[in-house]
Every structure is written in C-alpha cells, then in structure tokens.
Amino acid sequence: MNLTLKIWRQKNHSDKGGFKEYKVSDISKDMSFLEMLDVLNEQLSDSGEDPVHFDHDCREGICGMCSLHINGKPHGPKQTTTCQLHMRSFSDGETITIEPWRATAFPVVKDLVVDRSSFDRIIQAGGYVSVNTGGVPDANEIPIPKRIADEAFDAATCIGCGACVAACKNASAMLFTSAKISQLAMLPQGQVERKERAERMIAQMDSEGFGACTNTGACSAECPKGISLTNIARMNREYFSAVVSSDNV
Amino acid sequence: MSWVTKTFKSTLGQKLLMALTGLFLILFLVVHLAGNLQLLLPDEGESFNIYAHSMATNPLIRVVSIGNFAFILIHVIYSVVLTRSNKKARPVNYAVSQASTNSKWASRNMGILGTVILIFLIIHLRGFWYEFKFGELPTAVYDGVTYKNVFAIVSEAFSNIAYVIVYVLSMAFLGFHLSHGFASAFQTLGLNHVKYSPLIQKVGAGFAIIIPALFALIPVLMYIKTL
Ligand code: HEM
Ligand code: SF4
Ligand code: FES
C-alpha cells in the first residue's frame, strides 16, 4: 500500500504546532498501525529528520499507552487500540490524518504524545482499597456472587487509554472515572472507602479540567474495552449518595 | 465551602440540576399541552378562556408557575455554565472528526437546540403570557361573568402564517431536545437499570415526537380554520 500521512507535529507543549505531510510506500496490509509509523520513522531518521513521537508500550492491547486520533476517531476506524489496528482497515492511496488526543487535561508533550498523568491523579485520589496486613488470606474467604464479580471485572478491564476523553465533545473523563469507581464500589473489599472514594475521585476529576457528561455515549462507543455507560449512572448514584450521607461537611 | 455549594459546583451536581429542572419542564409540557388542546374545542374559546382564568387565579398554580420560571432560569443558567466549561475542556478542536459515527446529532447539540427553544419562549411569553397579564385584552362574557378573551389573541396570532411556521419549527427543535434530554435526565440521576432503561428510552422517543407534534397541531389547525 502507498499512503499519504497528515501528521500533527509539535516541538513541545508551548509550540503552536501544525500538520505535516509524509508519504510511505510498500506498506503491508498485515502491519499494525504502529508498525506503519515505525516504517515512517525509519525513513525520517535516515533523512536526518526528527522522527514522529508517539506513545506505545505493550503493543498487544492491554497497557493503554498507545493513543492517536486517526481520521477523526480515537484509535481509528475499529473499536480497538491503535496497536491492534491493522493496515487492512485502510485502502491503498488513502490520506490518513493523525492527531494527538485533544483535551486541556491531556497537554501535548511532543507531536502525538500527550501527558495523561491526570488519570493517575484521579486514581491516587481514591482508586484504592484498605487491606489487612498479616497472613495471606484465603482466596475465597469473602463470598462474591458471580454476576457481581463479572460486572466488577468488566469495569476493571479499563486500560486507562483516554479514548473516552478523546471521543467526548466535552473531553469528559466520566467513563474512565466511573469504571474505576465501579470496580471497587461493587466489591466487599471496596466498602471501607466507598463514600470518600466517590467524593475524592470526582473532585480530582473536576480539578483536572475535564468536562461534564452530556450522555452522548461517544465514550463507550469508542472505548476499546467496551466499558458500559451503566458505570456512569452508578458513579452518579455513588456520588449523590456519598455527598448527602458522608460526614465530610 | 460548605458541602452543598461544593456539590453544586461539581460537574455532577450541575448536571443533577439540569436533569431535575429538565424533568420538571417535561412535566410542565404535559400540563400545558392539556390546557392548550382546549383551543381546538368548537366553543369559540369558552372552555379555554375559563381555564386560563382559573389557572391565573388558583394560588397553587401561581406558586407552581413561579417555580416554573425559576426552573427555566436554573436550566438556562447551568446550560451556559456547563457548555462553557465543556468548551474549555477542549480548547483545540480536531481537524478531522467523525462524531456522527459514535453519537447522535441531538446529543451533541443540546446547547443550540436549547437556545432556539429559549428564543421561542421569549417570543411566546411576550405574545401570550405578557399580554394576558398586563395587556389590554378583549373580554368575553359567559353566564354573566366577564373573562379576559385570551382565545381572541391566540387565534389572531395563529392566523398569521409566519407565526405558525415559527411555532411549528420551534416544536421540531423541542422534539430534538427531548429526543436526547428525556432519557439523558434519567441516566444523570443514576437511574440506569436493565429492567427500566429500555422502557425509559422508548417512552422518551415517543414523548419527543408526540408532545411537540400535538403542540404544533394546534396553530396549524387554527390557521386552517381561518382560511
Ligand atoms: C421546555 C423546555 C425544555 C425542556 C423540557 C428541557 C429538557 C431538558 C432535559 C430533560 C435535559 C437532559 C438533562 C440531562 O442530561 O441530565 C436537557 C438538557 C439540556 N438543556 Fe434543556 N430543556 C428545555 C429548555 C432548554 C433551554 C431553554 C435551554 C437553553 C438555552 C436548554 C439547554 C439545555 C442544554 C445545554 C442541555 C444539555 C446539558 C448537558 O448535558 O451538557 N434547555 N434539557
Ligand atoms: S473507559 Fe475505555 S476508553 Fe476510557 S480509558 Fe478506560 S479503556 Fe480507555
Ligand atoms: S501499546 Fe499497549 S495497548 Fe496499545
């Protein structure tokens, strides 16, 4: 395949940045999108140009590090991570526009790399549970119904990629935050900090500059893990009941 | 900051206000429509005028109507607050966007739809509510009692094709606002449940078509009668 790539280049956070066009040729349909960018970067290195910076780590769809807004959609045309997107999803001769995630809370570091540490700070604010020290507890000591375990697990599959924020017209982090609140709120181990967790994580989310939720559903439709909107409703319940009943005046 | 102020400064607290006021306005639409449909009765406005008079004099209705104005105001104020902070969360837009593949148009344009509804509300209140309260109205006498003849100014307004078109178009915008807003409000309140959500969505979709359509039908039929 021969492709034209329109890529956002930006030297650093304070640089204005702009699109630059590149051509790549003889791309195999079986390459992943990131491998295609590797080819481009080899080409750029050979010609002495600064390679395009982009985030990636596991390249197997589990770490959430890869990002990229491809042809107007987070992670491109398929509901998967960019590392699991293959060039067969594109056609020969196509022009592909690649942009970084756009959000106040995800400032651009360089080119396509954005700083997603705002997500880490939301987790630090309350995404943990208290556990007893001492001997190793028996794995099945606490009974949890299968259905609850499954639902908590579904929420826990969120890989923190930020596609939900990238897709949302409000750059809202509700889907991410709700998944992280839900996975703990549903389990017995999560009850100790339940109220303060909801209050603290939402306060942190707001202070990071993410937008509110208009319930458009774009987040869930673009989430590579299919995190459901029911988590957002659960988060709202958690929050409203926490603010009226917690002793945090 | 007290916990109450803090809650209503949070994005979730602000959305809670949008949802509660929105749901109240939905309820109000039903009551308002029931009243308006009396315009179509073949009695030259007698039932409608008597109804309008009883609404204006009933103390309970007056309290509800003050509440109604307050709720519209809260809904509008928070729609501005939220829309502004949502815009601030993404100062640089994407050069290419395929939002239509992941969400419905109405859900992404609630602010525009709401603004059109607001403009309509102002015209509507100036033309009918203000005239009824403070204007010089013709009168009608039923059983020896004199009533303000609101029916007369309504029929006059609806004999104007331009007014009828504005009214019908505004109802279409209201329909789109409700096509997202109805179910969205329940989700905001956290009422998402496998048993009830499919029903809420169906009722919302029906409500968004039927209620604005019935509102729009009134000026259309009254215009046709004047031909
Ligand atoms: C009869 C009139 C109206 C009704 C019945 C109504 C109803 C609703 C409902 C039920 C919602 C959903 C709330 C939620 O998502 O939780 C909503 C959202 C909204 N309304 Fe209205 N509304 C009306 C008029 C207006 C007006 C006059 C404006 C503004 C100028 C407005 C602006 C908005 C906006 C911007 C949203 C979305 C807020 C967001 O989620 O970001 N609405 N409305
Ligand atoms: S909710 Fe989905 S889109 Fe959002 S961070 Fe988690 S995995 Fe990514
Ligand atoms: S690189 Fe780890 S999910 Fe894509």
Coordinates of C-alpha atoms and ligand atoms in Angstrom, one line a residue:
Chain A
M1 CA 0.0 0.0 0.0
N2 CA 1.1 3.6 -0.6
L3 CA -0.3 6.2 1.8
T4 CA -0.2 9.9 2.5
L5 CA 0.1 10.7 6.2
K6 CA -1.0 14.1 7.5
I7 CA 0.6 14.1 11.0
W8 CA 0.4 16.7 13.8
R9 CA 3.9 17.9 14.6
Q10 CA 4.6 20.0 17.7
K11 CA 8.0 20.5 19.2
N12 CA 6.9 20.9 22.8
H13 CA 4.0 22.0 24.9
S14 CA 4.4 25.7 24.2
D15 CA 5.0 25.3 20.4
K16 CA 1.9 26.1 18.3
G17 CA 2.3 23.0 16.1
G18 CA 0.8 22.1 12.7
F19 CA 0.2 19.4 10.2
K20 CA 3.0 18.0 8.1
E21 CA 2.5 15.6 5.2
Y22 CA 4.6 12.4 4.6
K23 CA 4.4 9.6 2.1
V24 CA 5.0 6.0 2.9
S25 CA 5.1 3.2 0.3
D26 CA 5.1 -0.6 0.2
I27 CA 3.2 -0.9 3.4
S28 CA 1.9 -4.4 4.1
K29 CA -1.8 -4.8 4.9
D30 CA -0.8 -7.1 7.8
M31 CA 1.2 -4.4 9.6
S32 CA -0.2 -2.8 12.6
F33 CA -0.8 0.9 12.5
L34 CA 2.2 1.5 14.9
E35 CA 4.4 -0.7 12.7
M36 CA 3.5 1.5 9.8
L37 CA 4.6 4.5 11.8
D38 CA 7.8 2.7 12.6
V39 CA 8.4 2.5 8.9
L40 CA 7.8 6.2 8.5
N41 CA 10.2 6.9 11.4
E42 CA 13.0 4.8 9.9
Q43 CA 12.6 6.8 6.8
L44 CA 12.7 10.1 8.7
S45 CA 15.8 9.0 10.7
D46 CA 17.6 8.1 7.5
S47 CA 16.9 11.5 6.1
G48 CA 18.0 13.2 9.3
E49 CA 14.6 14.5 10.3
D50 CA 13.2 14.2 13.8
P51 CA 11.1 11.1 14.0
V52 CA 7.4 11.4 14.9
H53 CA 6.9 10.9 18.6
F54 CA 4.0 8.7 19.6
D55 CA 3.2 6.6 22.7
H56 CA 3.2 2.8 22.9
D57 CA 4.3 0.1 25.2
C58 CA 2.8 -3.5 25.1
R59 CA 1.6 -3.4 21.5
E60 CA -0.9 -6.1 22.5
G61 CA -3.9 -4.1 23.5
I62 CA -3.5 -4.3 27.3
C63 CA -1.4 -1.4 28.6
G64 CA -3.5 1.6 27.2
M65 CA -0.4 3.5 26.3
C66 CA -1.0 3.9 22.5
S67 CA -3.3 6.7 21.6
L68 CA -3.8 8.7 18.3
H69 CA -6.8 10.3 16.8
I70 CA -6.9 8.7 13.4
N71 CA -9.1 10.0 10.6
G72 CA -11.4 11.7 13.1
K73 CA -11.8 8.8 15.6
P74 CA -9.8 7.8 18.6
H75 CA -7.8 4.6 17.8
G76 CA -9.0 4.8 14.2
P77 CA -11.9 3.2 12.4
K78 CA -12.1 0.0 14.6
Q79 CA -13.2 -0.2 18.2
T80 CA -9.8 -1.3 19.4
T81 CA -6.4 0.1 20.5
T82 CA -4.1 1.6 17.9
C83 CA -1.6 -1.2 18.4
Q84 CA -4.3 -3.7 17.4
L85 CA -5.4 -1.7 14.4
H86 CA -4.1 -3.2 11.1
M87 CA -3.4 -1.5 7.8
R88 CA -6.1 -3.7 6.1
S89 CA -8.6 -1.3 7.7
F90 CA -7.3 1.4 5.2
S91 CA -7.2 1.4 1.4
D92 CA -4.3 2.0 -0.9
G93 CA -3.7 5.6 -1.8
E94 CA -5.6 6.9 1.2
T95 CA -4.7 10.1 3.1
I96 CA -4.7 9.4 6.8
T97 CA -4.9 12.3 9.3
I98 CA -3.2 11.6 12.7
E99 CA -3.8 13.9 15.6
P100 CA -3.0 13.8 19.4
W101 CA -5.8 13.4 22.0
R102 CA -7.2 16.9 22.4
A103 CA -8.0 17.9 26.0
T104 CA -7.0 20.5 28.5
A105 CA -6.3 17.7 31.0
F106 CA -4.1 15.9 28.4
P107 CA -1.5 18.5 27.4
V108 CA 0.6 17.7 24.3
V109 CA 4.2 16.8 25.3
K110 CA 5.5 16.4 21.8
D111 CA 4.0 15.6 18.4
L112 CA 1.4 12.9 19.2
V113 CA 2.4 12.3 22.8
V114 CA 0.1 13.6 25.5
D115 CA 0.5 13.7 29.2
R116 CA -2.2 11.5 30.8
S117 CA -1.0 11.8 34.4
S118 CA -4.3 13.5 35.2
F119 CA -5.7 9.9 35.1
D120 CA -3.1 8.8 37.6
R121 CA -4.0 11.6 40.0
I122 CA -7.7 10.6 39.8
I123 CA -6.7 7.1 40.8
Q124 CA -4.4 8.4 43.6
A125 CA -7.3 10.4 45.0
G126 CA -9.4 7.3 45.8
G127 CA -8.9 4.4 43.5
Y128 CA -7.6 2.0 46.1
V129 CA -8.8 -0.3 48.9
S130 CA -7.6 -0.8 52.5
V131 CA -6.4 -4.3 53.2
N132 CA -5.4 -6.1 56.4
T133 CA -1.7 -6.8 57.0
G134 CA -0.7 -10.1 58.4
G135 CA -1.0 -13.6 57.0
V136 CA -2.1 -14.3 53.4
P137 CA -6.0 -14.5 53.4
D138 CA -7.7 -17.4 51.8
A139 CA -8.5 -16.5 48.2
N140 CA -12.2 -17.5 48.5
E141 CA -12.8 -16.2 52.0
I142 CA -15.1 -13.4 51.0
P143 CA -18.2 -14.6 49.1
I144 CA -18.9 -12.6 46.0
P145 CA -21.8 -13.5 43.6
K146 CA -20.6 -14.5 40.2
R147 CA -22.7 -11.8 38.5
I148 CA -21.2 -9.0 40.7
A149 CA -17.7 -10.4 40.2
D150 CA -18.2 -10.4 36.4
E151 CA -19.6 -6.8 36.4
A152 CA -16.8 -5.5 38.6
F153 CA -14.3 -7.3 36.3
D154 CA -15.9 -5.7 33.2
A155 CA -15.3 -2.3 34.8
A156 CA -11.8 -3.3 35.8
T157 CA -10.9 -4.0 32.1
C158 CA -10.5 -0.3 31.5
I159 CA -6.9 0.2 30.5
G160 CA -6.8 4.0 31.1
C161 CA -6.1 4.8 27.4
G162 CA -8.1 8.0 27.4
A163 CA -10.0 7.3 24.2
C164 CA -13.2 8.1 26.1
V165 CA -11.9 11.6 26.8
A166 CA -10.6 12.0 23.2
A167 CA -14.0 11.0 21.8
C168 CA -16.2 13.1 24.1
K169 CA -17.2 16.5 22.8
N170 CA -16.6 17.8 26.3
A171 CA -13.3 15.9 26.9
S172 CA -15.0 14.4 29.8
A173 CA -13.4 11.6 31.9
M174 CA -16.6 10.2 33.3
L175 CA -16.3 6.8 31.6
F176 CA -12.8 6.2 32.9
T177 CA -13.6 7.6 36.4
S178 CA -16.8 5.7 36.6
A179 CA -15.1 2.4 35.7
K180 CA -12.5 2.9 38.4
I181 CA -15.1 3.8 41.0
S182 CA -17.4 0.9 39.9
Q183 CA -14.9 -1.8 40.0
L184 CA -14.3 -1.1 43.7
A185 CA -17.8 0.0 44.7
M186 CA -19.3 -3.3 43.7
L187 CA -17.0 -5.5 45.7
P188 CA -17.0 -6.1 49.5
Q189 CA -13.3 -5.0 49.7
G190 CA -14.2 -1.6 48.3
Q191 CA -16.8 -0.7 51.0
V192 CA -14.4 0.8 53.5
E193 CA -13.5 3.9 51.5
R194 CA -16.7 3.8 49.4
K195 CA -18.1 7.3 50.1
E196 CA -14.8 9.2 50.3
R197 CA -13.7 7.4 47.1
A198 CA -16.6 8.8 45.1
E199 CA -16.2 12.3 46.6
R200 CA -12.5 12.5 46.2
M201 CA -12.1 11.0 42.7
I202 CA -14.8 13.2 41.3
A203 CA -13.3 16.3 42.9
Q204 CA -10.0 15.4 41.4
M205 CA -11.5 14.7 38.0
D206 CA -13.2 18.2 38.1
S207 CA -10.0 19.9 39.2
E208 CA -8.0 18.4 36.3
G209 CA -10.2 20.3 33.8
F210 CA -12.2 17.5 32.3
G211 CA -15.6 18.5 31.0
A212 CA -19.0 17.3 32.3
C213 CA -21.1 14.5 30.8
T214 CA -23.9 15.2 28.2
N215 CA -24.6 11.4 28.0
T216 CA -23.8 11.4 24.2
G217 CA -22.4 7.9 24.6
A218 CA -19.4 8.6 22.3
C219 CA -17.0 7.4 25.0
S220 CA -18.5 3.9 25.3
A221 CA -18.8 3.6 21.5
E222 CA -15.1 4.3 21.1
C223 CA -13.8 2.5 24.2
P224 CA -11.5 -0.3 23.1
K225 CA -12.7 -2.3 26.1
G226 CA -16.4 -1.6 25.6
I227 CA -16.9 0.0 29.1
S228 CA -20.6 0.5 29.5
L229 CA -22.5 3.7 30.3
T230 CA -24.1 1.9 33.2
N231 CA -20.9 2.7 35.1
I232 CA -21.5 6.4 34.7
A233 CA -25.0 6.0 36.2
R234 CA -23.5 4.0 39.0
M235 CA -20.9 6.7 39.6
N236 CA -23.6 9.3 39.8
R237 CA -25.5 7.3 42.4
E238 CA -22.3 6.7 44.3
Y239 CA -21.6 10.4 44.3
F240 CA -25.1 11.7 45.1
S241 CA -25.5 9.2 48.0
A242 CA -22.0 10.0 49.2
V243 CA -22.5 13.7 49.4
V244 CA -25.7 13.5 51.3
S245 CA -24.6 10.8 53.7
S246 CA -20.9 11.1 54.3
D247 CA -19.6 13.0 57.3
N248 CA -17.4 15.2 55.1
V249 CA -19.1 18.5 55.8
Chain B
M1 CA -17.1 26.0 51.1
S2 CA -20.0 24.1 52.5
W3 CA -20.7 20.6 51.1
V4 CA -23.9 22.0 49.5
T5 CA -22.0 24.7 47.5
K6 CA -19.3 22.2 46.7
T7 CA -21.7 19.7 45.3
F8 CA -23.4 22.2 43.1
K9 CA -20.1 23.5 41.8
S10 CA -19.1 19.9 40.8
T11 CA -19.9 18.8 37.2
L12 CA -22.2 16.1 38.6
G13 CA -24.0 18.5 40.9
Q14 CA -24.6 20.9 38.0
K15 CA -25.8 18.0 35.8
L16 CA -28.2 17.0 38.6
L17 CA -29.7 20.5 38.5
M18 CA -30.1 20.2 34.7
A19 CA -31.7 16.9 34.9
L20 CA -34.2 17.8 37.7
T21 CA -35.2 21.1 36.1
G22 CA -35.4 19.4 32.7
L23 CA -37.7 16.7 34.1
F24 CA -39.9 19.3 35.8
L25 CA -40.2 21.2 32.5
I26 CA -41.2 17.9 30.8
L27 CA -44.0 17.5 33.3
F28 CA -45.0 21.1 32.7
L29 CA -45.2 20.5 29.0
V30 CA -47.8 17.8 29.5
V31 CA -50.0 20.1 31.7
H32 CA -49.5 23.0 29.3
L33 CA -50.5 20.8 26.4
A34 CA -53.6 19.5 28.1
G35 CA -54.7 23.2 28.6
N36 CA -53.8 24.2 25.0
L37 CA -55.8 21.4 23.4
Q38 CA -58.9 23.1 24.6
L39 CA -58.2 25.7 22.0
L40 CA -59.5 23.2 19.5
L41 CA -62.9 22.7 21.1
P42 CA -65.7 24.0 18.9
D43 CA -66.9 26.6 21.5
E44 CA -65.3 29.8 20.3
G45 CA -62.8 29.7 23.1
E46 CA -65.2 29.4 26.1
S47 CA -63.5 26.5 27.8
F48 CA -60.1 27.8 27.1
N49 CA -60.8 31.3 28.5
I50 CA -62.4 29.9 31.6
Y51 CA -59.5 27.5 32.0
A52 CA -56.9 30.4 31.6
H53 CA -58.8 32.4 34.2
S54 CA -58.9 29.6 36.7
M55 CA -55.2 28.9 36.2
A56 CA -54.3 32.6 36.8
T57 CA -56.4 32.8 39.9
N58 CA -55.6 29.5 41.6
P59 CA -52.9 30.2 44.3
L60 CA -51.4 26.7 44.0
I61 CA -50.9 27.2 40.2
R62 CA -49.4 30.6 40.9
V63 CA -46.8 29.0 43.2
V64 CA -46.1 26.3 40.6
S65 CA -45.8 29.0 37.9
I66 CA -43.2 30.9 39.9
G67 CA -41.3 27.7 40.4
N68 CA -41.6 27.0 36.7
F69 CA -39.9 30.3 35.8
A70 CA -37.2 29.7 38.4
F71 CA -36.6 26.2 36.9
I72 CA -36.3 27.5 33.4
L73 CA -33.8 30.1 34.7
I74 CA -31.8 27.5 36.5
H75 CA -31.8 25.2 33.5
V76 CA -30.7 28.0 31.2
I77 CA -28.0 29.3 33.6
Y78 CA -26.5 25.9 34.2
S79 CA -26.7 25.1 30.5
V80 CA -24.4 28.1 29.9
V81 CA -22.1 27.2 32.8
L82 CA -21.7 23.6 31.6
T83 CA -21.4 24.5 27.9
R84 CA -18.6 26.9 28.7
S85 CA -16.7 24.6 31.0
N86 CA -17.1 21.8 28.4
K87 CA -15.7 24.0 25.7
K88 CA -12.8 24.9 28.0
A89 CA -12.0 21.2 28.4
R90 CA -11.2 21.0 24.7
P91 CA -9.7 24.4 23.6
V92 CA -8.2 22.9 20.4
N93 CA -10.6 21.1 18.2
Y94 CA -9.8 18.1 16.0
A95 CA -9.0 18.9 12.3
V96 CA -11.0 15.8 11.4
S97 CA -13.9 14.4 13.4
Q98 CA -16.3 11.6 12.8
A99 CA -18.5 12.3 15.8
S100 CA -21.6 11.1 13.8
T101 CA -20.3 7.5 14.0
N102 CA -20.3 7.4 17.8
S103 CA -23.2 9.7 18.9
K104 CA -26.5 11.2 17.9
W105 CA -26.6 14.7 16.5
A106 CA -29.2 16.0 19.1
S107 CA -27.0 14.8 22.0
R108 CA -24.1 16.9 20.7
N109 CA -26.1 20.0 20.0
M110 CA -28.3 20.4 23.1
G111 CA -27.0 24.0 23.6
I112 CA -28.0 25.1 20.1
L113 CA -31.4 23.3 20.4
G114 CA -31.9 24.9 23.8
T115 CA -31.0 28.3 22.6
V116 CA -33.7 28.1 19.8
I117 CA -36.2 27.0 22.4
L118 CA -35.2 29.9 24.6
I119 CA -35.8 32.4 21.8
F120 CA -39.1 30.8 21.1
L121 CA -40.0 31.0 24.8
I122 CA -39.3 34.7 24.9
I123 CA -41.5 35.4 21.8
H124 CA -44.1 33.1 23.2
L125 CA -44.2 34.7 26.6
R126 CA -44.2 38.2 25.2
G127 CA -47.1 37.4 22.9
F128 CA -49.4 35.5 25.2
W129 CA -48.3 35.4 28.9
Y130 CA -47.4 39.1 29.0
E131 CA -50.5 40.2 27.1
F132 CA -52.7 38.1 29.3
K133 CA -51.1 39.5 32.5
F134 CA -50.5 43.2 31.5
G135 CA -52.1 43.8 28.1
E136 CA -55.4 45.3 27.0
L137 CA -57.4 42.3 26.2
P138 CA -60.8 42.0 24.7
T139 CA -63.3 40.4 27.1
A140 CA -65.9 37.7 26.8
V141 CA -69.0 37.1 29.0
Y142 CA -70.1 33.6 29.9
D143 CA -73.0 33.1 32.3
G144 CA -72.9 36.7 33.3
V145 CA -69.2 36.6 34.3
T146 CA -66.6 38.6 32.3
Y147 CA -63.4 36.8 31.3
K148 CA -60.3 38.0 29.5
N149 CA -60.6 36.7 26.0
V150 CA -57.1 35.1 25.5
F151 CA -58.6 32.9 22.9
A152 CA -59.0 36.0 20.7
I153 CA -55.3 37.0 20.8
V154 CA -54.3 33.4 20.3
S155 CA -56.5 33.0 17.2
E156 CA -55.3 36.3 15.9
A157 CA -51.6 35.2 16.3
F158 CA -52.3 31.8 14.6
S159 CA -54.0 33.5 11.6
N160 CA -50.5 34.8 10.8
I161 CA -48.7 32.2 8.7
A162 CA -45.3 33.5 9.8
Y163 CA -46.1 32.9 13.4
V164 CA -47.5 29.4 12.7
I165 CA -44.3 28.5 10.8
V166 CA -42.1 29.8 13.7
Y167 CA -44.2 27.8 16.2
V168 CA -44.0 24.6 14.2
L169 CA -40.3 24.8 13.7
S170 CA -39.7 25.6 17.3
M171 CA -41.6 22.5 18.2
A172 CA -39.3 20.5 16.0
F173 CA -36.3 21.8 17.9
L174 CA -38.1 21.0 21.2
G175 CA -38.6 17.5 19.8
F176 CA -34.9 17.0 19.1
H177 CA -34.0 18.5 22.6
L178 CA -36.3 15.9 24.2
S179 CA -35.2 13.0 21.9
H180 CA -31.9 13.2 23.9
G181 CA -32.9 15.0 27.0
F182 CA -35.7 12.7 28.3
A183 CA -33.6 9.5 28.7
S184 CA -30.5 11.5 29.4
A185 CA -32.0 13.0 32.5
F186 CA -32.7 9.5 34.0
Q187 CA -29.1 8.5 33.3
T188 CA -27.9 11.7 35.0
L189 CA -30.0 10.8 38.1
G190 CA -28.3 7.4 38.1
L191 CA -31.5 5.6 37.1
N192 CA -30.0 3.1 34.7
H193 CA -31.4 -0.4 35.1
V194 CA -31.7 -3.4 32.8
K195 CA -35.4 -3.6 33.7
Y196 CA -36.4 0.0 33.2
S197 CA -33.9 1.7 30.9
P198 CA -35.3 0.2 27.6
L199 CA -38.7 1.4 28.7
I200 CA -37.5 4.9 29.6
Q201 CA -35.8 5.1 26.1
K202 CA -39.0 4.0 24.3
V203 CA -41.2 6.4 26.3
G204 CA -38.6 9.2 25.7
A205 CA -38.6 8.6 22.0
G206 CA -42.4 8.6 21.8
F207 CA -42.7 11.6 24.1
A208 CA -40.2 13.6 21.9
I209 CA -42.4 13.1 18.9
I210 CA -46.0 13.1 20.2
I211 CA -45.9 16.1 22.6
P212 CA -44.2 18.6 20.2
A213 CA -46.4 17.3 17.4
L214 CA -49.6 17.9 19.4
F215 CA -48.4 21.4 20.3
A216 CA -47.7 22.1 16.7
L217 CA -51.0 20.7 15.5
I218 CA -52.9 23.5 17.4
P219 CA -51.7 26.5 15.4
V220 CA -51.8 24.5 12.2
L221 CA -55.5 23.6 12.7
M222 CA -56.4 27.1 13.9
Y223 CA -54.7 28.6 10.8
I224 CA -56.6 26.3 8.5
K225 CA -59.9 27.3 10.1
T226 CA -59.2 31.0 9.2
L227 CA -58.7 30.2 5.5
Ligands
HEM1 C1 -39.4 23.2 27.7 C2 -38.2 23.4 27.6 C3 -37.1 22.4 28.0 C4 -37.1 21.1 28.4 C5 -38.3 20.3 28.6 C6 -35.8 20.7 28.6 C7 -35.4 19.4 29.0 C8 -34.1 19.0 29.1 C9 -33.7 17.7 29.6 C10 -34.6 16.7 30.2 C11 -32.3 17.7 29.6 C12 -31.4 16.5 30.0 C13 -30.7 16.7 31.2 C14 -29.6 15.7 31.5 O1 -28.9 15.4 30.5 O2 -29.5 15.2 32.6 C15 -31.9 18.9 29.0 C16 -30.5 19.2 28.7 C17 -30.1 20.4 28.2 N1 -30.9 21.5 28.0 FE1 -32.9 21.6 28.1 N2 -34.9 21.7 28.2 C18 -35.7 22.8 27.9 C19 -35.3 24.1 27.5 C20 -33.9 24.4 27.4 C21 -33.4 25.8 27.2 C22 -34.3 27.0 27.0 C23 -32.1 25.7 27.1 C24 -31.0 26.7 26.9 C25 -30.8 27.7 26.5 C26 -31.7 24.3 27.3 C27 -30.4 23.8 27.3 C28 -30.0 22.5 27.6 C29 -28.7 22.0 27.5 C30 -27.4 22.8 27.0 C31 -28.7 20.7 27.9 C32 -27.6 19.7 27.9 C33 -26.7 19.9 29.1 C34 -25.6 19.0 29.1 O3 -25.7 17.8 29.4 O4 -24.4 19.4 28.8 N3 -32.8 23.6 27.5 N4 -33.0 19.7 28.7
SF4_2 S1 -13.0 3.7 29.7 FE1 -12.3 2.7 27.8 S2 -11.7 4.5 26.6 FE2 -11.8 5.2 28.6 S3 -9.7 5.0 29.5 FE3 -10.8 3.1 30.0 S4 -10.4 1.7 28.3 FE4 -9.8 3.7 27.6
FES3 S1 0.5 -0.2 23.1 FE1 -0.4 -1.2 24.9 S2 -2.5 -1.0 24.4 FE2 -1.6 -0.3 22.6

